[in-house]
Each structure stands twice: as C-alpha cells, then as structure tokens.
Short mmCIF file of C-alpha atoms and ligand atoms in Angstrom, two decimals:
data_model
loop_
_atom_site.label_atom_id
_atom_site.label_comp_id
_atom_site.label_asym_id
_atom_site.label_seq_id
_atom_site.Cartn_x
_atom_site.Cartn_y
_atom_site.Cartn_z
CA MET A 207 44.68 -107.03 19.31
CA SER A 208 43.92 -110.72 19.04
CA LYS A 209 44.81 -113.15 16.29
CA HIS A 210 41.41 -114.71 16.95
CA VAL A 211 39.36 -111.61 16.06
CA LYS A 212 39.57 -110.13 12.57
CA THR A 213 38.03 -106.86 11.47
CA ASP A 214 37.39 -105.92 7.88
CA ARG A 215 35.99 -102.68 6.50
CA ASP A 216 33.96 -102.80 3.31
CA GLY A 217 32.63 -99.33 2.50
CA ARG A 218 30.49 -98.27 5.45
CA VAL A 219 30.18 -101.75 6.93
CA LEU A 220 32.62 -103.04 9.53
CA SER A 221 32.75 -106.83 9.94
CA ILE A 222 34.06 -108.40 13.11
CA LEU A 223 34.92 -112.07 12.72
CA ILE A 224 35.37 -114.29 15.78
CA ASP A 225 38.09 -116.55 14.45
CA ARG A 226 39.01 -119.44 16.70
CA PRO A 227 37.23 -122.27 14.92
CA ASP A 228 39.18 -125.13 16.52
CA LYS A 229 37.69 -124.09 19.89
CA LYS A 230 34.29 -123.28 18.42
CA ASN A 231 35.13 -119.58 18.72
CA ALA A 232 35.10 -119.68 22.55
CA LEU A 233 35.93 -116.20 23.81
CA THR A 234 39.11 -115.47 25.78
CA HIS A 235 39.84 -112.23 27.66
CA GLU A 236 41.98 -111.07 24.74
CA MET A 237 39.16 -111.77 22.27
CA TYR A 238 36.59 -109.81 24.33
CA ALA A 239 39.03 -106.87 24.32
CA ALA A 240 39.50 -107.10 20.55
CA ILE A 241 35.74 -107.21 19.88
CA ALA A 242 35.31 -104.23 22.23
CA ASP A 243 37.98 -102.39 20.17
CA GLY A 244 35.94 -103.06 17.01
CA LEU A 245 32.67 -101.89 18.56
CA GLU A 246 34.29 -98.76 19.99
CA ARG A 247 35.84 -98.02 16.59
CA ALA A 248 32.41 -98.33 14.96
CA HIS A 249 30.87 -96.08 17.59
CA ASP A 250 33.53 -93.39 17.09
CA ASP A 251 33.84 -93.47 13.29
CA ASP A 252 31.03 -91.57 11.55
CA GLN A 253 31.82 -93.32 8.30
CA ILE A 254 30.98 -96.75 9.77
CA ARG A 255 27.21 -97.15 9.54
CA CYS A 256 26.66 -100.84 10.32
CA VAL A 257 28.60 -103.63 12.06
CA ILE A 258 28.39 -107.34 11.29
CA LEU A 259 29.46 -109.78 14.01
CA THR A 260 29.91 -113.40 12.96
CA GLY A 261 31.97 -116.51 13.62
CA ALA A 262 34.54 -118.41 11.56
CA GLY A 263 34.03 -122.05 10.59
CA ASP A 264 30.93 -123.87 11.78
CA SER A 265 30.22 -121.92 15.01
CA PHE A 266 29.10 -118.46 16.03
CA THR A 267 30.66 -118.75 19.47
CA ALA A 268 30.69 -121.41 22.19
CA GLY A 269 30.64 -118.61 24.76
CA ASN A 270 33.23 -117.78 27.34
CA ASP A 271 36.37 -119.90 27.20
CA LEU A 272 35.84 -122.38 30.02
CA GLY A 273 39.56 -122.49 30.81
CA ASP A 274 39.57 -118.70 31.31
CA PHE A 275 36.55 -119.03 33.59
CA ALA A 276 38.35 -121.54 35.75
CA ALA A 277 41.55 -119.42 35.83
CA GLY A 278 39.67 -116.40 37.22
CA LEU A 279 39.51 -112.79 36.14
CA PRO A 280 42.58 -110.70 35.27
CA GLU A 281 43.57 -107.56 37.25
CA GLY A 282 41.61 -104.36 36.56
CA LYS A 283 38.40 -104.06 34.57
CA PRO A 284 37.67 -107.51 33.12
CA PRO A 285 37.70 -107.47 29.29
CA VAL A 286 34.25 -109.10 29.29
CA VAL A 287 32.89 -106.06 31.15
CA ARG A 288 34.55 -103.73 28.62
CA PHE A 289 33.00 -105.80 25.83
CA LEU A 290 29.53 -105.62 27.40
CA GLU A 291 29.82 -101.88 27.97
CA ALA A 292 30.92 -101.43 24.34
CA ILE A 293 28.05 -103.50 22.94
CA VAL A 294 25.51 -101.58 25.02
CA ALA A 295 27.03 -98.19 24.11
CA CYS A 296 27.60 -98.78 20.39
CA ASP A 297 25.29 -96.42 18.52
CA LYS A 298 25.70 -98.07 15.12
CA PRO A 299 23.32 -100.86 14.10
CA LEU A 300 24.82 -104.24 15.00
CA LEU A 301 23.90 -107.22 12.84
CA ALA A 302 24.64 -110.58 14.46
CA ALA A 303 25.07 -113.20 11.76
CA VAL A 304 24.62 -116.43 13.71
CA ASN A 305 26.28 -118.98 11.45
CA GLY A 306 26.34 -121.94 13.89
CA PRO A 307 26.05 -122.74 17.61
CA ALA A 308 25.62 -119.69 19.85
CA VAL A 309 26.21 -120.75 23.46
CA GLY A 310 26.27 -118.78 26.72
CA VAL A 311 27.30 -115.21 26.00
CA GLY A 312 27.03 -116.18 22.32
CA LEU A 313 23.27 -116.15 22.88
CA THR A 314 23.04 -113.32 25.39
CA LEU A 315 25.03 -110.90 23.22
CA LEU A 316 22.26 -111.28 20.63
CA LEU A 317 19.98 -109.37 22.98
CA HIS A 318 22.22 -106.34 22.42
CA SER A 319 22.30 -106.78 18.66
CA ASP A 320 19.83 -104.85 16.54
CA LEU A 321 19.44 -107.37 13.74
CA VAL A 322 19.77 -111.07 14.52
CA TYR A 323 19.81 -113.46 11.58
CA ALA A 324 20.48 -117.17 11.68
CA SER A 325 21.84 -119.66 9.24
CA GLU A 326 19.69 -122.79 9.21
CA GLN A 327 22.70 -124.51 10.90
CA ALA A 328 22.57 -122.19 13.92
CA THR A 329 21.64 -123.46 17.38
CA PHE A 330 21.09 -121.51 20.57
CA ARG A 331 21.82 -122.54 24.15
CA SER A 332 22.47 -120.79 27.46
CA PRO A 333 22.25 -123.35 30.26
CA PHE A 334 23.79 -121.15 32.94
CA PRO A 335 22.67 -122.97 36.12
CA HIS A 336 23.65 -126.27 34.50
CA LEU A 337 27.18 -124.86 34.42
CA GLY A 338 27.02 -123.56 38.00
CA VAL A 339 26.60 -119.91 36.99
CA VAL A 340 23.75 -117.47 36.34
CA PRO A 341 22.52 -115.49 33.32
CA GLU A 342 24.70 -112.47 32.43
CA ALA A 343 24.90 -109.52 30.05
CA GLY A 344 21.55 -108.23 31.29
CA SER A 345 19.92 -111.33 29.86
CA SER A 346 17.86 -112.10 32.97
CA LEU A 347 16.02 -108.89 32.12
CA LEU A 348 16.28 -108.86 28.32
CA LEU A 349 15.59 -112.48 27.35
CA PRO A 350 12.11 -112.66 28.98
CA MET A 351 11.36 -109.27 27.39
CA ALA A 352 12.48 -110.53 23.99
CA VAL A 353 10.87 -113.97 23.91
CA GLY A 354 8.50 -114.11 26.90
CA ASN A 355 8.86 -116.08 30.12
CA ALA A 356 8.00 -119.49 28.67
CA TRP A 357 10.81 -119.53 26.09
CA ALA A 358 13.26 -117.74 28.44
CA ASN A 359 12.71 -120.35 31.14
CA ASP A 360 13.03 -123.19 28.62
CA ILE A 361 16.41 -121.74 27.61
CA PHE A 362 17.81 -120.74 31.00
CA ILE A 363 16.18 -123.24 33.34
CA ALA A 364 15.56 -126.34 31.21
CA GLY A 365 18.76 -125.67 29.19
CA ARG A 366 16.89 -126.25 25.93
CA VAL A 367 18.88 -126.10 22.71
CA LEU A 368 16.92 -124.17 20.10
CA THR A 369 17.21 -124.79 16.38
CA ALA A 370 17.23 -121.82 14.03
CA GLN A 371 13.53 -122.35 13.26
CA GLU A 372 12.68 -122.52 16.97
CA ALA A 373 14.68 -119.33 17.57
CA LEU A 374 12.63 -117.75 14.79
CA SER A 375 9.36 -118.88 16.41
CA ALA A 376 10.56 -117.57 19.77
CA GLY A 377 11.44 -114.18 18.31
CA LEU A 378 15.12 -114.48 19.21
CA VAL A 379 16.03 -114.11 15.54
CA SER A 380 14.02 -112.41 12.81
CA ARG A 381 15.18 -114.27 9.70
CA VAL A 382 16.68 -117.65 8.83
CA PHE A 383 18.66 -118.14 5.62
CA PRO A 384 20.08 -121.25 3.96
CA ALA A 385 23.71 -121.82 4.98
CA ALA A 386 25.01 -121.47 1.42
CA SER A 387 23.72 -117.91 0.93
CA PHE A 388 23.77 -116.83 4.59
CA MET A 389 26.65 -114.36 4.68
CA GLU A 390 25.74 -112.92 1.30
CA GLU A 391 22.19 -112.20 2.55
CA CYS A 392 23.54 -110.64 5.76
CA ARG A 393 25.98 -108.43 3.85
CA LYS A 394 23.17 -107.34 1.51
CA ILE A 395 21.04 -106.22 4.46
CA ALA A 396 24.01 -104.54 6.17
CA SER A 397 24.70 -102.47 3.06
CA ILE A 398 21.03 -101.38 2.91
CA VAL A 399 21.20 -100.37 6.61
CA ALA A 400 24.51 -98.56 6.05
CA ALA A 401 22.96 -96.47 3.27
CA GLN A 402 20.25 -94.97 5.53
CA ALA A 403 20.29 -91.48 7.06
CA PRO A 404 22.97 -91.70 9.78
CA ASN A 405 21.50 -89.29 12.33
CA ALA A 406 18.02 -90.74 12.04
CA MET A 407 19.52 -94.22 12.41
CA ARG A 408 21.50 -93.25 15.52
CA GLU A 409 18.43 -91.62 17.11
CA THR A 410 16.25 -94.61 16.18
CA LYS A 411 18.66 -96.96 17.91
CA ARG A 412 18.80 -94.67 20.97
CA LEU A 413 14.99 -94.65 21.19
CA ILE A 414 14.71 -98.42 20.83
CA ARG A 415 17.48 -98.95 23.41
CA SER A 416 16.23 -96.34 25.87
CA ASN A 417 16.39 -98.83 28.77
CA ARG A 418 20.22 -98.78 28.86
CA ALA A 419 20.42 -97.63 32.50
CA ALA A 420 18.19 -100.49 33.67
CA VAL A 421 20.21 -102.95 31.57
CA MET A 422 23.52 -101.75 33.04
CA GLU A 423 22.07 -101.96 36.55
CA ARG A 424 20.94 -105.55 35.95
CA MET A 425 24.31 -106.45 34.44
CA ALA A 426 26.10 -105.26 37.56
CA LYS A 427 23.74 -107.30 39.75
CA GLU A 428 24.16 -110.42 37.60
CA GLY A 429 27.94 -109.89 37.47
CA ALA A 430 28.28 -109.93 41.25
CA ILE A 431 26.37 -113.21 41.55
CA PHE A 432 28.10 -114.71 38.50
CA ASN A 433 31.58 -113.96 39.90
CA ALA A 434 30.67 -115.41 43.29
CA GLN A 435 29.37 -118.56 41.55
CA LEU A 436 32.62 -118.86 39.54
CA LYS A 437 34.44 -119.40 42.83
CA SER A 438 31.90 -121.92 44.09
CA PRO A 439 32.23 -125.71 44.30
CA GLU A 440 29.16 -125.91 42.03
CA PHE A 441 31.03 -124.25 39.17
CA MET A 442 34.22 -126.31 39.73
CA LEU A 443 32.15 -129.48 39.59
CA ALA A 444 30.26 -128.43 36.46
CA ALA A 445 33.38 -127.21 34.63
CA SER A 446 35.37 -130.36 35.33
CA ALA A 447 32.41 -132.50 34.25
CA TYR A 448 32.26 -130.54 30.96
CA MET A 449 35.99 -131.06 30.36
CA GLN A 450 35.55 -134.79 31.02
CA ARG A 451 32.53 -134.87 28.71
CA ARG A 452 30.08 -136.10 31.34
CA LEU A 453 27.09 -134.59 33.12
CA PRO A 454 27.75 -132.97 36.51
CA GLU A 455 26.17 -134.60 39.57
CA PHE A 456 25.24 -131.96 42.12
CA ASP A 457 24.59 -132.97 45.78
N1 LIG B 139 35.62 -123.02 26.12
C1 LIG B 139 36.75 -123.66 25.80
N2 LIG B 139 36.80 -124.60 24.87
C2 LIG B 139 35.67 -124.91 24.24
C3 LIG B 139 34.45 -124.29 24.52
C4 LIG B 139 34.44 -123.28 25.52
N3 LIG B 139 33.34 -122.60 25.86
N4 LIG B 139 33.48 -124.82 23.73
C5 LIG B 139 34.08 -125.74 22.97
N5 LIG B 139 35.40 -125.81 23.27
C6 LIG B 139 36.42 -126.68 22.70
C7 LIG B 139 36.24 -128.12 23.16
O1 LIG B 139 36.81 -128.31 24.45
C8 LIG B 139 36.97 -128.86 22.06
O2 LIG B 139 38.37 -128.73 22.29
P1 LIG B 139 39.36 -129.98 21.98
O3 LIG B 139 39.20 -130.25 20.50
O4 LIG B 139 40.71 -129.44 22.34
O5 LIG B 139 38.87 -131.12 22.82
C9 LIG B 139 36.65 -128.03 20.82
O6 LIG B 139 36.27 -126.74 21.30
C10 LIG B 139 35.51 -128.59 20.02
O7 LIG B 139 34.37 -128.70 20.87
P2 LIG B 139 33.35 -129.92 20.81
O8 LIG B 139 32.45 -129.83 21.99
O9 LIG B 139 34.10 -131.20 20.59
O10 LIG B 139 32.57 -129.56 19.46
P3 LIG B 139 31.09 -129.99 19.06
O11 LIG B 139 30.96 -129.67 17.62
O12 LIG B 139 30.77 -131.37 19.52
O13 LIG B 139 30.14 -129.00 19.89
C11 LIG B 139 29.48 -126.88 20.80
C12 LIG B 139 30.22 -127.61 19.67
C13 LIG B 139 29.72 -125.37 20.59
C14 LIG B 139 27.96 -127.17 20.69
C15 LIG B 139 30.02 -127.36 22.16
O14 LIG B 139 31.44 -127.28 22.15
C16 LIG B 139 29.50 -126.54 23.32
O15 LIG B 139 28.34 -126.63 23.67
N6 LIG B 139 30.36 -125.72 23.90
C17 LIG B 139 29.86 -124.74 24.87
C18 LIG B 139 30.49 -124.87 26.22
C19 LIG B 139 29.73 -124.01 27.20
O16 LIG B 139 29.08 -124.51 28.09
N7 LIG B 139 29.82 -122.66 27.06
C20 LIG B 139 29.10 -121.76 27.89
C21 LIG B 139 30.02 -120.91 28.66
S1 LIG B 139 29.03 -119.87 29.71
#
C-alpha cells in the first residue's frame, strides 16, 4: 500500500498511476512495493488482460527517490528488486504511457514494457555515471539491444536528454501522441489489447521475452555494482550536488 500509487480497474485493463507529482513521481521503497503489488495482481488475475503504467501530473517518473538512495536499502529483499522481478515476470501486456519526464529507472523500466507510448511532452534521460551509479534493471543489456549502441551510449554515457520525437527515432517508443489526447489514445489501445485471445497473448509475450534468464543474470550483476557505487564517495558527491542544484566536480 502506498498513497502515492493508485490502481484502478476498468473492465479487463488495470491502470497503475504513480502519484507523487510534487516530487515528479520519484519512487520510494514503498512505491516500488505498491507497483509490484499491482503487477503481481495483474499476473495472477486471469480477468486482467492489459496493464497501463503512467504518472500523475506533468511527469512519468523522476526515477528512484534520491533521498532513499542516500539513506541506503531497507532490511530484507529491497522493494526495488521485488518491483524488477515483478515487471520481468508479469505475463500480461504492459503499456507504459510516458506522459512527461522519464528519468533513471523511469527510462529503464520501459525496456520491460511491451508497448511504450509517449506524450509529445515526454523526455527521456538516464545519466547513471553522472550520478555516480551504473545502469540497472538489465538496461546495460536491453538498451543497446533496443536502440543500438550509438543511442544507448548517447543516453548512458553522454547523459543525453531525448525528446519524444528523438525517442521515437531511436526506437525507444513506438508512438507519440499529442498531450491533450494522450491518455485517451493509450486507453483505446489497451482495450484493443485486452480484447485479444488471452492464451495466445500470454504465449506471444513469453516468446518475445524469452531472454528472461539472461536479463535476470545481468540485473544481479548490475545490482552488485550499483549498490557498491551507492556507498562510494562518487555517489555522495553527485547526490549532494544534485540537491544543491549544481554540477558535481569529480577529482
Ligand atoms: N528524488 C527525489 N526528489 C526528486 C527527484 C528524485 N529523483 N526528482 C525530482 N525531485 C524533486 C525535486 O527535489 C523537487 O523537490 P522540491 O520542490 O522539494 O525542491 C521537486 O521534485 C521538483 O523537481 P524539479 O527538479 O524542481 O522539477 P523540474 O520540473 O525542474 O525537473 C525533472 C523535473 C524530472 C526533469 C528533474 O527533477 C529531474 O531530472 N529529476 C531526476 C533526478 C535524477 O537524477 N533521478 C535519477 C535517479 S537514478
């Protein structure tokens, strides 16, 4: 449960709304757990045939809450790991409706979404080394596969911010809609998807996502390096520079 994640069932479509607009929908531990709950519910409920994930207000999500990063991981399995496992395992089509900035995990989670649509106001950024960390969520494997090395390196290494049209050219998203009709268009497509043959849809998704073992293996590898970096002076320096709204100066 999280007051910052709302789920809503409309027929066979489950919508998960990331709802923390004052913090640009940055994801806390509690929010990862609540999104994982929604994805697990969709996986388990045969009557749910499509999931929409979107953000409230003007952002999709600004990624992991930077305060949570600095505070360290809670005891037991980190909620972010549960979230990533749930997004990889979910056998129902997941439609990411990117309504605004998608930063960090906000971008990398798109690589686990089956349909990725952008409002023309969406932007995309994952400057991990600029923040003293490394790509996560299997993205060091999946992003180059999705968009090719040139775009992946522009995003991860140069820290480039992509517009919706650039994300379309890169192949990170497949359609861009005007902001005014964006959610309506996404809901229309979700209801078409939800009306398809459920077994064929589940098997189609399984075939397309047949590299799950390799993705999980890469995630574990990335996670170990990411967590070590979170404890490093590089991350401390980058995070405090972000909070003070200046660029970090690394030695
Ligand atoms: N964690 C915690 N708080 C965040 C956040 C994050 N990841 N991203 C934004 N916020 C907070 C800001 O600190 C600010 O809080 P305040 O009003 O209390 O000062 C509020 O959200 C608004 O953010 P701001 O940067 O002023 O909004 P903007 O419209 O100028 O820019 C973004 C929006 C999303 C482009 C920008 O906030 C951003 O790039 N954030 C991403 C941070 C990041 O590096 N995330 C990657 C984590 S791996």
